[in-house]
Coordinates of C-alpha atoms in Angstrom, one line a residue:
M1 CA 0.0 0.0 0.0
S2 CA 1.2 3.5 -0.9
T3 CA 0.2 6.8 0.7
L4 CA -0.4 9.5 -1.8
V5 CA -0.9 13.2 -0.8
F6 CA -2.6 15.5 -3.3
V7 CA -2.3 19.3 -2.7
H8 CA -5.0 21.3 -4.3
A9 CA -5.7 25.0 -4.4
H10 CA -9.5 24.9 -4.0
P11 CA -12.3 22.4 -3.3
D12 CA -13.4 21.1 -6.7
D13 CA -9.8 21.2 -8.2
E14 CA -9.4 17.6 -7.0
A15 CA -12.5 16.6 -8.9
S16 CA -11.6 18.2 -12.2
Q17 CA -7.9 17.3 -12.2
T18 CA -7.1 14.2 -10.2
S19 CA -10.4 12.4 -9.2
G20 CA -9.8 9.5 -11.6
T21 CA -6.3 8.9 -10.3
I22 CA -7.5 9.2 -6.7
A23 CA -10.3 6.6 -7.3
R24 CA -7.8 4.3 -9.1
A25 CA -5.4 4.5 -6.2
V26 CA -8.0 3.8 -3.6
A27 CA -9.3 0.8 -5.5
R28 CA -5.8 -0.5 -5.6
G29 CA -5.6 -0.3 -1.8
D30 CA -3.7 2.9 -1.4
R31 CA -4.3 5.6 1.1
V32 CA -5.1 9.0 -0.3
V33 CA -4.9 12.3 1.5
I34 CA -6.1 15.6 0.0
V35 CA -4.7 18.9 1.3
Y36 CA -6.7 22.0 0.4
A37 CA -4.7 25.2 0.4
T38 CA -7.7 27.5 0.6
D39 CA -11.3 27.5 1.8
G40 CA -12.6 28.5 -1.7
N41 CA -14.5 31.5 -0.3
Q42 CA -14.5 33.5 -3.5
G43 CA -17.7 33.4 -5.4
T44 CA -21.4 33.6 -4.8
L45 CA -23.4 31.5 -2.3
P46 CA -26.2 29.8 -4.2
E47 CA -29.7 31.1 -3.6
G48 CA -31.3 29.3 -0.7
E49 CA -28.1 28.1 0.9
A50 CA -27.5 29.1 4.5
G51 CA -24.2 29.8 6.1
S52 CA -21.0 30.8 4.3
L53 CA -19.7 29.8 0.9
A54 CA -16.6 28.4 2.6
D55 CA -18.7 26.1 4.8
L56 CA -20.7 24.9 1.7
R57 CA -17.5 24.2 -0.2
H58 CA -16.2 22.2 2.8
R59 CA -19.3 20.0 2.6
E60 CA -19.0 19.6 -1.1
A61 CA -15.3 18.5 -0.7
E62 CA -16.4 15.9 1.9
A63 CA -19.1 14.7 -0.5
S64 CA -16.5 14.4 -3.3
A65 CA -14.2 12.4 -1.0
A66 CA -17.0 10.0 -0.2
I67 CA -17.3 9.4 -4.0
T68 CA -13.6 9.0 -4.8
G69 CA -12.7 7.2 -1.6
A70 CA -10.1 9.7 -0.3
Q71 CA -9.6 8.9 3.3
R72 CA -8.5 12.2 4.8
L73 CA -9.0 15.9 4.0
V74 CA -6.6 18.5 5.4
W75 CA -7.6 22.2 5.3
L76 CA -4.8 24.9 5.5
P77 CA -5.9 28.2 7.1
Y78 CA -5.9 30.4 4.0
H79 CA -8.5 32.2 1.9
D80 CA -9.0 31.9 -1.8
S81 CA -7.0 34.7 -3.4
G82 CA -9.3 35.1 -6.5
M83 CA -8.0 35.6 -10.0
R84 CA -5.0 37.8 -10.7
G85 CA -5.8 41.5 -10.2
W86 CA -8.8 41.0 -7.9
E87 CA -8.9 43.1 -4.8
C88 CA -8.9 40.0 -2.6
N89 CA -5.4 39.2 -3.9
T90 CA -4.1 41.4 -1.0
A91 CA -6.7 40.5 1.6
E92 CA -5.6 39.3 5.0
G93 CA -5.1 35.5 4.9
A94 CA -5.0 35.3 1.1
F95 CA -3.1 32.2 0.1
M96 CA -1.0 33.9 -2.6
Q97 CA 0.4 36.2 0.1
A98 CA 1.4 33.4 2.5
D99 CA 5.1 32.7 3.3
V100 CA 6.2 29.8 1.1
D101 CA 8.4 28.2 3.7
A102 CA 5.7 28.4 6.4
V103 CA 3.1 26.8 4.2
A104 CA 5.6 24.2 3.0
R105 CA 6.3 23.3 6.6
Q106 CA 2.6 22.8 7.2
I107 CA 2.4 20.4 4.2
A108 CA 5.6 18.7 5.2
D109 CA 4.1 18.0 8.6
V110 CA 1.2 16.2 6.8
L111 CA 3.7 14.2 4.7
D112 CA 5.7 13.2 7.7
A113 CA 2.6 12.2 9.8
E114 CA 1.3 10.1 6.9
E115 CA 4.7 8.7 6.0
A116 CA 3.8 9.7 2.4
D117 CA 5.3 7.9 -0.5
A118 CA 4.4 10.6 -3.0
V119 CA 3.0 14.2 -3.1
F120 CA 1.3 15.8 -6.0
G121 CA 1.5 19.6 -6.6
Y122 CA 0.9 21.7 -9.8
D123 CA 3.1 22.6 -12.7
W124 CA 5.2 25.8 -12.6
H125 CA 2.3 28.1 -13.7
G126 CA -0.5 26.2 -11.9
G127 CA -2.0 25.0 -15.2
Y128 CA -3.5 28.3 -16.2
G129 CA -1.9 31.0 -14.1
H130 CA -4.3 31.3 -11.2
P131 CA -2.3 32.8 -8.3
D132 CA -3.3 30.1 -5.8
H133 CA -2.4 27.4 -8.2
V134 CA 1.0 29.0 -8.8
Q135 CA 1.5 29.2 -5.0
V136 CA 0.6 25.5 -4.7
H137 CA 3.4 24.7 -7.1
R138 CA 5.9 26.7 -4.9
V139 CA 4.8 25.4 -1.6
T140 CA 4.4 21.7 -2.6
R141 CA 7.8 21.5 -4.3
R142 CA 9.4 23.0 -1.2
A143 CA 7.4 20.7 1.1
A144 CA 8.8 17.7 -0.7
D145 CA 12.3 18.9 0.1
L146 CA 11.4 19.5 3.8
A147 CA 9.8 16.1 4.3
A148 CA 11.7 13.9 6.8
R149 CA 11.8 10.9 4.4
P150 CA 12.4 10.8 0.6
L151 CA 9.3 10.7 -1.5
R152 CA 8.3 11.1 -5.1
Y153 CA 7.2 14.6 -6.2
L154 CA 4.7 14.9 -9.1
E155 CA 3.0 17.8 -10.7
T156 CA -0.6 17.8 -11.9
T157 CA -1.0 19.5 -15.3
M158 CA -2.9 19.3 -18.6
N159 CA -1.6 18.0 -21.9
R160 CA -1.5 21.1 -24.2
D161 CA -1.0 19.0 -27.4
R162 CA -4.0 16.8 -26.5
M163 CA -6.1 19.8 -25.8
R164 CA -5.1 21.4 -29.1
A165 CA -6.1 18.3 -31.0
F166 CA -9.5 18.2 -29.1
A167 CA -10.1 21.9 -29.9
A168 CA -9.4 21.3 -33.6
T169 CA -11.8 18.3 -33.7
A170 CA -14.5 20.3 -31.9
A171 CA -14.1 23.2 -34.3
A172 CA -14.3 20.9 -37.3
A173 CA -17.6 19.6 -35.9
G174 CA -19.0 23.1 -35.7
Y175 CA -18.4 24.0 -32.1
E176 CA -16.9 27.3 -31.1
E177 CA -13.2 27.6 -31.8
W178 CA -10.9 27.6 -28.9
D179 CA -7.3 28.8 -29.2
V180 CA -5.5 26.6 -26.8
D181 CA -2.3 28.6 -27.3
A182 CA -3.8 31.9 -26.2
P183 CA -2.5 33.5 -23.1
M184 CA -4.2 32.6 -19.8
D185 CA -4.3 34.5 -16.5
D186 CA -0.5 34.9 -16.3
G187 CA 0.1 35.4 -20.0
N188 CA 1.1 31.7 -20.7
P189 CA -0.9 29.1 -22.6
I190 CA -2.8 26.5 -20.6
G191 CA -1.1 23.3 -19.5
T192 CA 2.2 21.8 -20.5
P193 CA 3.5 20.5 -23.9
Q194 CA 3.4 16.7 -24.1
A195 CA 7.2 16.6 -24.6
H196 CA 7.5 17.8 -21.0
L197 CA 5.1 15.3 -19.5
H198 CA 6.0 12.0 -17.8
W199 CA 2.7 10.2 -17.0
A200 CA -0.6 9.8 -18.8
V201 CA -3.1 8.0 -16.7
D202 CA -6.1 6.6 -18.7
I203 CA -9.1 7.0 -16.3
T204 CA -11.7 5.8 -18.8
D205 CA -13.0 3.2 -16.2
E206 CA -13.1 5.9 -13.6
L207 CA -15.1 8.5 -15.6
P208 CA -18.4 7.8 -13.8
V209 CA -16.5 8.6 -10.5
K210 CA -15.1 11.8 -12.0
R211 CA -18.6 12.9 -13.1
A212 CA -20.0 12.2 -9.7
A213 CA -17.1 14.0 -8.0
L214 CA -17.7 17.1 -10.2
A215 CA -21.4 16.9 -9.5
A216 CA -20.7 17.1 -5.7
H217 CA -19.3 20.6 -6.3
A218 CA -22.7 21.9 -7.4
S219 CA -21.9 25.5 -6.3
Q220 CA -19.2 25.8 -9.0
P221 CA -20.0 26.9 -12.5
D222 CA -16.8 25.4 -13.9
A223 CA -17.8 21.9 -12.6
A224 CA -21.3 22.4 -14.1
G225 CA -19.8 23.4 -17.4
M226 CA -17.8 20.2 -17.6
L227 CA -20.8 18.1 -16.8
Q228 CA -22.7 19.7 -19.7
M229 CA -20.2 18.3 -22.2
P230 CA -21.6 15.5 -24.4
P231 CA -20.3 12.1 -23.1
E232 CA -17.8 11.7 -26.0
A233 CA -16.4 15.2 -25.5
F234 CA -16.2 14.6 -21.7
S235 CA -14.2 11.4 -22.3
A236 CA -11.9 13.0 -24.9
M237 CA -11.2 16.0 -22.7
L238 CA -11.1 14.5 -19.3
G239 CA -10.4 10.8 -19.8
V240 CA -6.7 11.0 -19.2
E241 CA -5.0 12.7 -16.3
H242 CA -1.4 14.0 -16.9
Y243 CA 1.5 14.5 -14.6
R244 CA 5.1 15.7 -14.6
E245 CA 7.7 14.1 -12.4
P246 CA 10.8 16.3 -12.6
A247 CA 13.1 13.7 -11.3
R248 CA 12.4 11.3 -14.2
A249 CA 14.1 11.3 -17.6
P250 CA 12.2 12.9 -20.4
G251 CA 9.4 10.9 -22.1
M252 CA 5.7 10.4 -21.4
V253 CA 4.6 6.9 -20.2
E254 CA 1.0 5.9 -20.7
G255 CA 0.4 3.9 -17.6
W256 CA 0.1 3.9 -13.8
P257 CA 2.9 5.7 -12.0
F258 CA 2.8 3.3 -9.0
A259 CA 2.7 -0.1 -10.6

C-alpha cells in the first residue's frame, strides 16, 4: 500500500484534475490524503443556501471524497486569493500572500505524519496561471524537500497538445473555436506541452466517478460546465490525467505511476 498526498488550491480542483487517479489509487488499496490550500471562499453563495460559501465548499469536498474514496482531507488556514488583479489578492489571509516556507512546513508535517510515498502539486504556472495554483506549485515543491523521508514529487497538469487536437476536432464539428495557445491569466498558454510530461493515466474506467465528484461541487459553474459536455467530449477532454515528475528522464509513459 502506498500513501499519496494531493495538494489542491481549492475544493473542486481535486474533482476536475485528479479524481480519476484518486479513485484508481483507492481501488488498488492505497491511502489518499487531500490537502486543500484554501477555503474556496471567493464566489457567490447559491440562492437558498444558509451559512458561508466556505462552509458549503467544505461540505462539497467531503461529498466528493465520499465518492472518490479519499480517506483524509486537510484544510490549510488560508483564503481563496481570487483571480489575478482582484482586490482579494491582498486581503488578510489570502493564500498567494502566505510565506512559502511556512506553508511548505505545514504540508511537510502532513507528509511526515502520513509517511507519504508521493506528493502531487501543480506545474510551474499552476496549469493556467491562477495565483493560488502557482502558489501550490511553490509550496508543494518546497514541502517535498522538507519532508523527513524521501518521497516522489509529481505535478498535476494538462496536456496542451492533446487539448489542441481536441479543440481542432470540436471546431471541425461546428463547435466554437478555442485557441489553446492563447495567453491565460498569467500570459502563458494552458497546461504543458506533451514533450515535458511524464505520465498519462487513462481513467476511462473511472469517468463515472469523475462525473459524480464534479457533481458534488454543485456550487461551482466550472464543474457544471464540464458536466454539460456530451459524453464523447467529456471522455476526450477529461479521460486522461497527466503528470510531470521532474526527477524522471524525459518521455511520457502511458500507464500507472505506482505499478
